[in-house]
Short mmCIF file of C-alpha atoms in Angstrom, two decimals:
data_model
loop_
_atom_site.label_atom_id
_atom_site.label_comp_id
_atom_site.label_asym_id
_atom_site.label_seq_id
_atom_site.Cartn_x
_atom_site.Cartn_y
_atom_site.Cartn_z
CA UNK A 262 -23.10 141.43 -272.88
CA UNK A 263 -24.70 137.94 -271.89
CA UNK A 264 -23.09 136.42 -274.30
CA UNK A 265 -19.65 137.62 -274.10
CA UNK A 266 -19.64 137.07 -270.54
CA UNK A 267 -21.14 133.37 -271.06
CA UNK A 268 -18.40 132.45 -273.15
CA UNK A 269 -15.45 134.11 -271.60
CA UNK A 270 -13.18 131.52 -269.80
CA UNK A 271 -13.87 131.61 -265.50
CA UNK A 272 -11.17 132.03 -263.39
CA UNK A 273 -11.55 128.57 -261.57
CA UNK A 274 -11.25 126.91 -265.60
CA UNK A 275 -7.64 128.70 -265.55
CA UNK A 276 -6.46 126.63 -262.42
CA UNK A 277 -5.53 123.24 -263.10
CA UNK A 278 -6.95 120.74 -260.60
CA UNK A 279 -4.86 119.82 -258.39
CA UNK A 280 -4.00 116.09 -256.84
CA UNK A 281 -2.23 115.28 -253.58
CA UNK A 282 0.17 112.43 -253.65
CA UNK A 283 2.40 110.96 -251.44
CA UNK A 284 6.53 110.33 -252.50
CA UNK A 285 8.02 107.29 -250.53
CA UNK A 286 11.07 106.38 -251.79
CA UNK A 287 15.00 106.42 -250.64
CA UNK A 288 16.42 108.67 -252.34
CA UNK A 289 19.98 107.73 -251.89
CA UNK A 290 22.88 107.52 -254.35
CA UNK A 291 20.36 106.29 -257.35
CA UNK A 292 19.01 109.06 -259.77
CA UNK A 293 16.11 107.06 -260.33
CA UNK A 294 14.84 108.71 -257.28
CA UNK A 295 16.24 111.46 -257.66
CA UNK A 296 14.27 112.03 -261.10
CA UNK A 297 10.98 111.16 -259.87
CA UNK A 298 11.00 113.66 -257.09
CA UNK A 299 11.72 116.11 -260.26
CA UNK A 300 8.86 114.84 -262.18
CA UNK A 301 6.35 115.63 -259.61
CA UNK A 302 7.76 119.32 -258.82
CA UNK A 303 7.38 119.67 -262.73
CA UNK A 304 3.98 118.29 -262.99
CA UNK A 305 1.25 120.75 -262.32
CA UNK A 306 -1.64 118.70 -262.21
CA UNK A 307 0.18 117.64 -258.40
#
């Protein structure tokens, strides 16, 4: 029983940490900005 419950995964090892950032751009008529605000919605390490 040790054993199994030494190697089974914890919940906390599941969640991915997570960073803060901050997006300052303008998004406008460019998709550049546009894209980058996609990126980071995508990205679940932020």
């Amino acid at each position: 029983m040790t054993l199994a419950s030494a190697s089974a995964p914890r919940a906390s090892d599941d969640i991915p940490h997570r960073l803060p950032v901050i997006l300052d751009t303008d998004i406008g008529d460019d998709i550049d900005d546009t894209w980058a605000l996609a990126m980071l919605l995508r990205c679940p390490q932020l």
